């Protein structure tokens, strides 16, 4: 069930994001909105659905393990693999805006859940910060004429050209959403059963297997973008996903109800923050992520998985 859930989730989430992007374009929504919100945050659809389903079903350790583990996998596995294929140059605006925002988001998440609890008030604070970040990113993108034109070209390429129509785009998005929910449900049930069968906690499964699985869309997108020589898509994909995971998804999961988290979470939160800080440092040095730095991130990811499983 877990493997089937991962396969369905990966394919369906891609269709959902593509359908939503085409629908937004068909409805004449600004390309900036489509790029920042629909595509930038849309790659977090697997994390969102898996986390919320787990939270609603009372599997809080699995829900928050997925968020923390996915954030860590994004900066270590996704960025590391992409940089190993091709060094990633980073735009100055990304270093000034998205990187600091991502670091602040993961630090805020660690601060409000570091005591081993996810409280409703903490969830409200994360949601408020998430909405504020989304507004800031959209306003910044709209004020950047060059960036807005470049994003319009990227949206057109993402939609594979042509003029999208409302009904087919809506059906594609709906089918993708339904598939994502089904895949997420299979993943949650399979992960819970695997934890019981192996005699480990749901937090461990969430931090490892589920986190890697829900980061597959980001990994596929980043590797493809790196091979096409589009570094902005690689970095923007990862940073946007971590922002959305840390603020809006974690905030929604916390609002569902006060929960006591597994004792392993403080260490996992520390690893997440340290990994994001290290990736941010690599991005700032020379405004690029070199192959050797990508290799270092991948090696660290292997160490992190080993630590999370022990």
XYZ file of C-alpha atoms in Angstrom:
310
model
C 0.000 0.000 0.000
C 2.850 2.368 0.809
C 4.605 1.768 -2.527
C 1.311 2.035 -4.428
C 0.528 5.249 -2.570
C 3.901 6.743 -3.514
C 3.439 5.886 -7.190
C -0.118 7.228 -7.379
C 0.824 10.314 -5.358
C 3.787 11.224 -7.558
C 1.878 10.946 -10.845
C -1.368 12.498 -9.585
C 0.339 15.458 -7.893
C 2.108 16.335 -11.156
C -1.221 16.232 -13.042
C -2.869 18.338 -10.333
C -0.243 21.094 -10.536
C -0.253 21.063 -14.354
C -4.060 21.180 -14.495
C -4.231 23.969 -11.921
C -1.629 26.003 -13.792
C -3.447 25.566 -17.114
C -6.794 26.416 -15.493
C -5.350 29.583 -13.975
C -3.952 30.603 -17.359
C -7.276 29.849 -19.072
C -9.031 32.093 -16.543
C -6.505 34.859 -17.346
C -4.927 34.818 -13.899
C -1.637 36.728 -13.773
C 1.365 34.534 -14.667
C 3.020 35.816 -11.500
C 0.203 34.406 -9.381
C 0.379 31.117 -11.276
C 4.142 30.887 -10.869
C 4.367 31.842 -7.202
C 1.209 30.223 -5.827
C 0.039 27.466 -8.184
C 3.396 26.056 -9.292
C 5.713 27.345 -6.560
C 3.556 26.036 -3.737
C 1.732 23.388 -5.768
C 4.672 20.977 -5.702
C 3.912 20.623 -1.995
C 0.551 19.010 -2.793
C 1.748 15.536 -1.669
C 3.037 16.872 1.647
C -0.164 18.865 2.139
C -2.591 16.011 1.511
C -0.557 13.374 3.389
C -0.024 15.664 6.384
C -3.648 16.778 6.638
C -5.029 13.255 6.232
C -2.652 11.978 8.909
C -3.542 14.860 11.248
C -7.300 14.366 10.785
C -6.907 10.631 11.469
C -4.998 11.352 14.692
C -1.576 10.337 13.321
C 0.194 13.527 14.442
C 3.678 11.992 14.538
C 3.340 10.866 10.942
C 1.967 14.269 9.905
C 4.717 16.387 11.452
C 7.398 13.816 10.666
C 6.460 14.205 7.015
C 6.803 18.006 7.187
C 10.157 18.048 8.988
C 11.594 15.162 6.982
C 10.420 16.619 3.669
C 12.004 20.010 4.424
C 15.278 18.259 5.182
C 15.061 16.062 2.065
C 14.334 19.085 -0.117
C 17.545 20.924 0.763
C 19.818 17.890 1.052
C 18.492 15.334 -1.459
C 16.781 17.561 -4.048
C 19.306 20.415 -4.151
C 22.205 17.982 -3.779
C 21.105 15.774 -6.681
C 20.383 18.759 -8.941
C 23.748 20.406 -8.188
C 25.584 17.142 -8.786
C 24.093 17.063 -12.305
C 24.846 20.702 -13.035
C 26.155 23.545 -10.810
C 23.278 25.848 -9.844
C 23.685 29.604 -10.200
C 21.419 31.667 -7.947
C 19.875 35.045 -8.750
C 20.620 37.955 -6.434
C 16.896 38.524 -5.806
C 16.543 34.903 -4.661
C 19.419 35.324 -2.199
C 17.909 38.525 -0.829
C 14.301 37.349 -0.633
C 13.463 33.640 -0.877
C 16.492 32.218 0.953
C 16.071 34.394 4.092
C 12.298 33.772 4.073
C 12.840 30.014 3.891
C 15.323 30.126 6.783
C 12.955 32.232 8.888
C 10.089 29.823 8.133
C 11.929 26.682 9.268
C 13.269 28.482 12.347
C 9.732 29.626 13.236
C 8.442 26.073 12.817
C 11.207 24.760 15.081
C 10.535 27.499 17.645
C 6.803 26.811 18.011
C 7.098 23.007 18.070
C 10.488 22.635 19.769
C 8.876 21.798 23.118
C 7.412 18.631 21.601
C 3.879 19.986 21.193
C 1.848 21.336 18.282
C -0.675 23.794 19.703
C -3.579 25.603 18.067
C -2.118 29.061 18.796
C 1.164 28.018 17.203
C -0.774 26.838 14.170
C -2.544 30.191 13.872
C 0.810 31.988 14.042
C 2.267 29.767 11.307
C -0.793 30.277 9.082
C -0.653 34.052 9.526
C 3.042 34.055 8.634
C 2.330 31.860 5.595
C -0.326 34.209 4.249
C 1.999 37.164 4.828
C 4.841 35.469 2.944
C 2.557 34.583 0.011
C 1.378 38.206 -0.264
C 4.965 39.470 -0.027
C 6.193 37.120 -2.756
C 3.352 38.037 -5.107
C 3.833 41.786 -4.537
C 7.596 41.483 -5.058
C 7.135 39.467 -8.252
C 4.567 41.925 -9.631
C 6.914 44.858 -9.010
C 9.746 43.144 -10.915
C 8.938 43.661 -14.611
C 11.830 41.564 -15.892
C 11.045 38.750 -13.484
C 7.343 38.877 -14.366
C 8.061 38.543 -18.101
C 10.481 35.677 -17.479
C 7.895 33.964 -15.296
C 5.272 34.329 -18.040
C 7.617 32.515 -20.439
C 8.219 29.780 -17.862
C 4.471 29.316 -17.327
C 3.936 28.991 -21.074
C 6.716 26.389 -21.293
C 5.364 24.593 -18.235
C 1.944 24.320 -19.844
C 3.652 22.983 -22.979
C 2.496 25.878 -25.134
C -0.863 26.479 -26.747
C -3.934 28.150 -25.333
C -5.342 26.192 -22.375
C -9.105 25.679 -22.192
C -11.129 25.859 -18.983
C -13.022 22.538 -19.012
C -10.122 20.190 -19.924
C -7.825 22.030 -17.505
C -10.391 21.822 -14.702
C -10.926 18.106 -15.323
C -7.169 17.476 -15.296
C -6.775 19.394 -12.031
C -9.750 17.582 -10.460
C -8.490 14.162 -11.550
C -5.045 15.020 -10.209
C -6.493 16.159 -6.889
C -8.589 13.000 -6.499
C -5.580 10.865 -7.368
C -3.444 12.777 -4.873
C -5.972 12.178 -2.093
C -6.233 8.458 -2.942
C -2.453 8.091 -3.101
C -2.035 9.980 0.161
C -4.581 7.748 1.899
C -2.762 4.622 0.680
C 0.520 6.133 1.850
C -0.780 7.004 5.327
C -2.353 3.579 5.882
C 0.683 1.785 4.473
C 3.125 3.861 6.533
C 1.145 3.261 9.724
C 1.066 -0.482 9.072
C 4.781 -0.537 8.225
C 5.626 1.223 11.485
C 3.647 -1.351 13.445
C 5.148 -4.279 11.510
C 8.716 -3.044 12.017
C 8.157 -2.066 15.631
C 9.255 1.529 15.083
C 7.418 4.773 15.746
C 5.322 6.610 13.185
C 7.681 9.562 13.618
C 10.577 7.493 12.249
C 8.541 6.379 9.218
C 7.337 9.953 8.673
C 10.850 11.386 8.885
C 12.284 8.859 6.440
C 10.113 6.837 4.044
C 7.104 9.177 3.830
C 9.245 12.328 3.729
C 11.346 11.021 0.848
C 8.238 9.841 -0.979
C 6.426 13.164 -0.753
C 9.603 14.967 -1.904
C 9.723 12.950 -5.142
C 7.819 15.621 -7.169
C 10.350 18.251 -6.088
C 13.211 15.870 -6.919
C 11.874 15.054 -10.392
C 11.160 18.728 -11.146
C 14.563 19.884 -9.866
C 16.553 17.260 -11.783
C 14.655 18.028 -15.000
C 15.182 21.782 -14.526
C 18.894 21.270 -13.791
C 19.313 19.245 -16.982
C 17.562 21.999 -18.966
C 19.846 24.638 -17.414
C 17.078 26.438 -15.507
C 18.600 27.032 -12.047
C 15.908 29.468 -10.889
C 13.292 26.727 -11.202
C 15.444 24.357 -9.136
C 16.018 26.740 -6.243
C 12.550 28.309 -6.406
C 10.931 24.873 -6.335
C 12.785 23.850 -3.163
C 12.465 27.163 -1.335
C 8.772 27.502 -2.178
C 8.080 23.964 -1.014
C 9.847 24.491 2.319
C 8.032 27.786 2.884
C 4.668 26.181 2.225
C 5.470 23.095 4.322
C 6.733 25.052 7.323
C 4.030 27.708 7.481
C 0.759 26.807 5.784
C 0.807 23.001 5.988
C 2.273 22.781 9.494
C -0.022 25.590 10.617
C -3.130 23.824 9.331
C -2.078 20.525 10.934
C -1.505 22.253 14.276
C -4.862 24.073 14.159
C -6.643 20.716 13.873
C -5.825 20.129 17.537
C -3.216 20.294 20.311
C -0.989 17.216 20.082
C 2.014 15.820 21.902
C 4.766 14.888 19.477
C 7.286 12.062 19.580
C 10.413 12.676 21.714
C 12.516 12.338 18.534
C 11.188 15.610 17.132
C 13.484 18.115 18.874
C 16.527 16.399 17.324
C 14.799 16.176 13.931
C 13.926 19.879 14.093
C 17.538 20.733 14.872
C 18.729 18.656 11.907
C 16.167 20.378 9.649
C 17.268 23.882 10.652
C 20.980 23.002 10.399
C 20.453 21.468 6.934
C 18.604 24.551 5.668
C 21.252 26.893 7.100
C 24.035 24.860 5.465
C 22.254 24.868 2.095
C 21.665 28.625 2.431
C 25.366 29.142 3.209
C 26.368 27.172 0.107
C 23.973 29.234 -2.022
C 25.371 32.511 -0.683
C 29.029 31.575 -1.264
C 29.782 32.513 -4.841
C 26.044 32.772 -5.616
C 26.041 29.184 -6.816
C 25.796 25.596 -5.629
C 28.833 23.727 -6.942
C 29.036 19.995 -7.661
C 31.206 19.308 -4.632
C 28.703 21.138 -2.435
C 25.872 19.101 -3.980
C 27.835 15.944 -3.206
C 28.317 17.100 0.382
C 24.571 17.691 0.750
C 23.792 14.205 -0.589
C 26.318 12.605 1.760
C 24.814 14.501 4.673
C 21.359 13.291 3.621
C 22.512 9.673 3.958
C 23.823 10.460 7.459
C 20.556 12.183 8.397
C 18.473 9.209 7.251
C 20.674 6.898 9.324
C 20.289 9.144 12.385
C 16.521 9.409 11.896
C 16.155 5.645 11.717
C 18.113 5.002 14.930
